[in-house]
mmCIF file of C-alpha atoms in Angstrom:
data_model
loop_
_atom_site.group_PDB
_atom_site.id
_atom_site.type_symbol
_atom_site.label_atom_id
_atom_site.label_comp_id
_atom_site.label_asym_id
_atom_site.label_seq_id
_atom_site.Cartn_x
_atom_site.Cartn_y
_atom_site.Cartn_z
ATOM 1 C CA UNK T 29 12.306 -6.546 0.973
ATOM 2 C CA UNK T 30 11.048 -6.678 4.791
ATOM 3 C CA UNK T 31 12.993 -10.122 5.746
ATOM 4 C CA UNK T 32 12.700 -10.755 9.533
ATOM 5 C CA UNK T 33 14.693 -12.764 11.440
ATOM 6 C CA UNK T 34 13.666 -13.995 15.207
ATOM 7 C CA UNK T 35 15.295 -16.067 17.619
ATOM 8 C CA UNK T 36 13.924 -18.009 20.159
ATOM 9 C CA UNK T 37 16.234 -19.765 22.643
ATOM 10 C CA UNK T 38 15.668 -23.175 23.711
ATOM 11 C CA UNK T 39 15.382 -25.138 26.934
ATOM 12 C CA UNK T 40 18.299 -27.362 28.561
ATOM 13 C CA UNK T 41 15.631 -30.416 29.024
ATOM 14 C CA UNK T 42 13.511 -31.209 25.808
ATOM 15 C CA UNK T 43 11.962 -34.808 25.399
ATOM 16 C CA UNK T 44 11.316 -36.578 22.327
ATOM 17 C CA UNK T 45 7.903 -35.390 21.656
ATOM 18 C CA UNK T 46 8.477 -32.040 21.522
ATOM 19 C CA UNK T 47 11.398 -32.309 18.830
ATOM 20 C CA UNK T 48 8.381 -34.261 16.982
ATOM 21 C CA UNK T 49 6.169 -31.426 17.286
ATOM 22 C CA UNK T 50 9.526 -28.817 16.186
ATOM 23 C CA UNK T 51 9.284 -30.791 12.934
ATOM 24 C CA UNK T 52 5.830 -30.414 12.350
ATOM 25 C CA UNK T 53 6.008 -26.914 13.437
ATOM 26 C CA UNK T 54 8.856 -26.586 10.666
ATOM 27 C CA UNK T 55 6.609 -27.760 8.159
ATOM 28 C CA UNK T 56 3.255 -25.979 8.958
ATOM 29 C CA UNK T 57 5.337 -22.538 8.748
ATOM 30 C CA UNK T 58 7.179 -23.443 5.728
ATOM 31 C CA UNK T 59 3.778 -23.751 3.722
ATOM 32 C CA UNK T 60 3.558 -20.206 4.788
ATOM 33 C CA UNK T 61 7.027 -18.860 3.770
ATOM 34 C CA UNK T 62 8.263 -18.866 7.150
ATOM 35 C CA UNK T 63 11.352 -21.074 7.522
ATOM 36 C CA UNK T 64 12.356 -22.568 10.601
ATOM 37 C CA UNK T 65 15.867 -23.360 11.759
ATOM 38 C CA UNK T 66 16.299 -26.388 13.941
ATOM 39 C CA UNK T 67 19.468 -26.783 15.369
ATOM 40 C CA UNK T 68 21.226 -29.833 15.472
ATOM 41 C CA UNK T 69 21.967 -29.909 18.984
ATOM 42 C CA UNK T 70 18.504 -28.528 20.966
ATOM 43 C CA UNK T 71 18.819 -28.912 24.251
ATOM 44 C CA UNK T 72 20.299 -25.214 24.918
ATOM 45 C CA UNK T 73 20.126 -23.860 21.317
ATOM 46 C CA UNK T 74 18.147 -21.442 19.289
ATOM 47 C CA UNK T 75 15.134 -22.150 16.827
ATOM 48 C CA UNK T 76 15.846 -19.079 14.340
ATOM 49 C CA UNK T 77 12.213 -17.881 12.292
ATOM 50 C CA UNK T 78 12.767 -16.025 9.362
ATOM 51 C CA UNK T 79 10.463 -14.359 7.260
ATOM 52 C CA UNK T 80 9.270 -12.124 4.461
ATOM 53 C CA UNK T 81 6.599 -9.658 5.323
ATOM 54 C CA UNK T 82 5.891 -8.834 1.769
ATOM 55 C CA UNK T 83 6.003 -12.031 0.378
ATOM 56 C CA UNK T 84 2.470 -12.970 0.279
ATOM 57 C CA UNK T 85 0.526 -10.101 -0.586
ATOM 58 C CA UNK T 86 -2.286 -10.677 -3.088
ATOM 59 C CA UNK T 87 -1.693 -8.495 -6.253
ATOM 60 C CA UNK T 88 -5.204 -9.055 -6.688
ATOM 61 C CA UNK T 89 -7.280 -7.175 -9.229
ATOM 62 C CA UNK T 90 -7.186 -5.716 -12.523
ATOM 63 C CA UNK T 91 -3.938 -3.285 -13.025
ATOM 64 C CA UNK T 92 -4.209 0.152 -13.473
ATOM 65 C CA UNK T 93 -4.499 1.323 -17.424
ATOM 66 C CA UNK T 94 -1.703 3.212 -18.364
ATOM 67 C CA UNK T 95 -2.510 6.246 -20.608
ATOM 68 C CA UNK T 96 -1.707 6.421 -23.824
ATOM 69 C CA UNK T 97 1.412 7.291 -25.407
ATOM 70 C CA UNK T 98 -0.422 9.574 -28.184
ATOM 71 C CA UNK T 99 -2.672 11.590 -25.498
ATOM 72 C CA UNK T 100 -2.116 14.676 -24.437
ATOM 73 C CA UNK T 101 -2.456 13.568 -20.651
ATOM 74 C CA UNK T 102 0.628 11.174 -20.976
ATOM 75 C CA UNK T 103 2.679 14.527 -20.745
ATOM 76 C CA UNK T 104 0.571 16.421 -17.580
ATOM 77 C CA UNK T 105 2.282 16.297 -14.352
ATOM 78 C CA UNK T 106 0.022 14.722 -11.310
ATOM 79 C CA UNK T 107 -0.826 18.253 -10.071
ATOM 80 C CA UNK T 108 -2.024 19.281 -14.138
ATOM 81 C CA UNK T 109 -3.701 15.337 -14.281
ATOM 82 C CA UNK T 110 -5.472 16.122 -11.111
ATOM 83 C CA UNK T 111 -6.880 19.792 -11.954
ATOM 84 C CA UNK T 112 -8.021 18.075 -14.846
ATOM 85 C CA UNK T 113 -9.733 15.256 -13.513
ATOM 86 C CA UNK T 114 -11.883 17.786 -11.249
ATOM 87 C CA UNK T 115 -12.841 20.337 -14.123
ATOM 88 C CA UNK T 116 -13.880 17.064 -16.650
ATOM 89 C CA UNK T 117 -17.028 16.113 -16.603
ATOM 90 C CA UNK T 118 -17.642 12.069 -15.492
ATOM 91 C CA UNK T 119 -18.158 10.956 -19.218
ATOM 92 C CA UNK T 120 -15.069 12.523 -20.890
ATOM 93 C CA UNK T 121 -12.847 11.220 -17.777
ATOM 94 C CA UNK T 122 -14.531 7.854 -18.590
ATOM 95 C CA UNK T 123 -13.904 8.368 -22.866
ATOM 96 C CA UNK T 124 -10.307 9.783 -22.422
ATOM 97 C CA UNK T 125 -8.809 6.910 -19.558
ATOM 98 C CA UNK T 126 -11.279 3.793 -21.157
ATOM 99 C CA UNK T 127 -12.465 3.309 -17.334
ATOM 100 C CA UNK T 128 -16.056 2.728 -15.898
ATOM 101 C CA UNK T 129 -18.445 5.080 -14.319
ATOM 102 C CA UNK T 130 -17.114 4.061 -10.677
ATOM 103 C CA UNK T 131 -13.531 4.197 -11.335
ATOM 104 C CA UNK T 132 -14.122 7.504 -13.197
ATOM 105 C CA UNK T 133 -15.266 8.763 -9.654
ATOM 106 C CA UNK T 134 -12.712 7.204 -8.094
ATOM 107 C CA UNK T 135 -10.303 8.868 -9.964
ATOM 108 C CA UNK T 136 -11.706 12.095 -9.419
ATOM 109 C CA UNK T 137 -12.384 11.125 -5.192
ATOM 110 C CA UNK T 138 -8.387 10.493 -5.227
ATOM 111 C CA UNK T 139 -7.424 13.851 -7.237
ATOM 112 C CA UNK T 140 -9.653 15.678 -4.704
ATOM 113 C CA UNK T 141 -7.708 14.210 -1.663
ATOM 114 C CA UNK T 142 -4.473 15.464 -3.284
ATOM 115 C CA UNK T 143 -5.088 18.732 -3.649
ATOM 116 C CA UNK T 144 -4.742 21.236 -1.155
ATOM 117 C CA UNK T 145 -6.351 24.001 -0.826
ATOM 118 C CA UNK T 146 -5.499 27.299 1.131
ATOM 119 C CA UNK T 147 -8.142 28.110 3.885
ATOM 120 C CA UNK T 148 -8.357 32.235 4.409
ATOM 121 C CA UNK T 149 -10.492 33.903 7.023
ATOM 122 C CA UNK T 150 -13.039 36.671 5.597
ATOM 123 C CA UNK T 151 -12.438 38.663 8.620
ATOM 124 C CA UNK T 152 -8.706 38.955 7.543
ATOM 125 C CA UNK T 153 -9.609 39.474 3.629
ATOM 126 C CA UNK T 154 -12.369 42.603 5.315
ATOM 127 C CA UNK T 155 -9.941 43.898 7.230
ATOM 128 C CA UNK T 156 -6.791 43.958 4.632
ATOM 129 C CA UNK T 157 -9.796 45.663 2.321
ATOM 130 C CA UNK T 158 -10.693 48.606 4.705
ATOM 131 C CA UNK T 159 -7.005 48.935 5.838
ATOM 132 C CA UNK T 160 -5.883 50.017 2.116
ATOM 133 C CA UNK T 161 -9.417 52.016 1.552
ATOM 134 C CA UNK T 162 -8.333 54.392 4.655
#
């Protein structure tokens, strides 16, 4: 976890209203899973925020499907999955995971970002070719 912890010293001369508006403060962050320390004494002492970066992310949308157990994918590495995915045509990608058209391409758009392929100049491949013909 990503907790954060910030302190923020206080003044020597704080008047009522401002401890009023500390409180508030307090609760207004703490509906957002920041809590605020107050300290008991303020006048000269530290309001400590702490805080959970990844505590309110929104897990929203439908999980992944996992493959299953009996397929023959289920024992392909990434690299094998991902060859795959770009030789398959759309509707057997979409038969063999049990996905949609769209995620079908998006499974293949995110195989094709993950491989890498090796760039070669033809001028080098022509001239390795005459260099062995001489």
């Amino acid at each position: 976890m990503s907790k954060h912890t910030i302190e923020v010293p206080l003044s020597e001369v704080i008047d009522t209203s401002t401890i009023e508006d500390l409180k508030v403060l307090k609760k207004d962050l703490g509906a957002m899973g920041v809590r605020l320390t107050i300290p008991d004494a303020l006048p000269g002492g530290t309001l400590v925020f702490e805080y959970d970066d990844e505590a309110h992310k929104r897990n929203a949308g439908r999980k992944k499907k996992a493959i299953p157990a009996d397929s023959g994918l289920s024992e392909m590495t990434q690299a094998q999955m991902d060859e795959w995915l770009l030789d398959a045509p759309i509707a057997e990608i979409q038969e063999t995971l049990d996905v949609g058209r769209a995620t079908a391409y998006r499974r293949v758009r995110e195989a094709r970002s993950r491989v890498v392929y090796a760039v070669v100049s033809l001028v080098d491949i022509d001239d390795s070719q005459e260099g062995g013909d001489v």
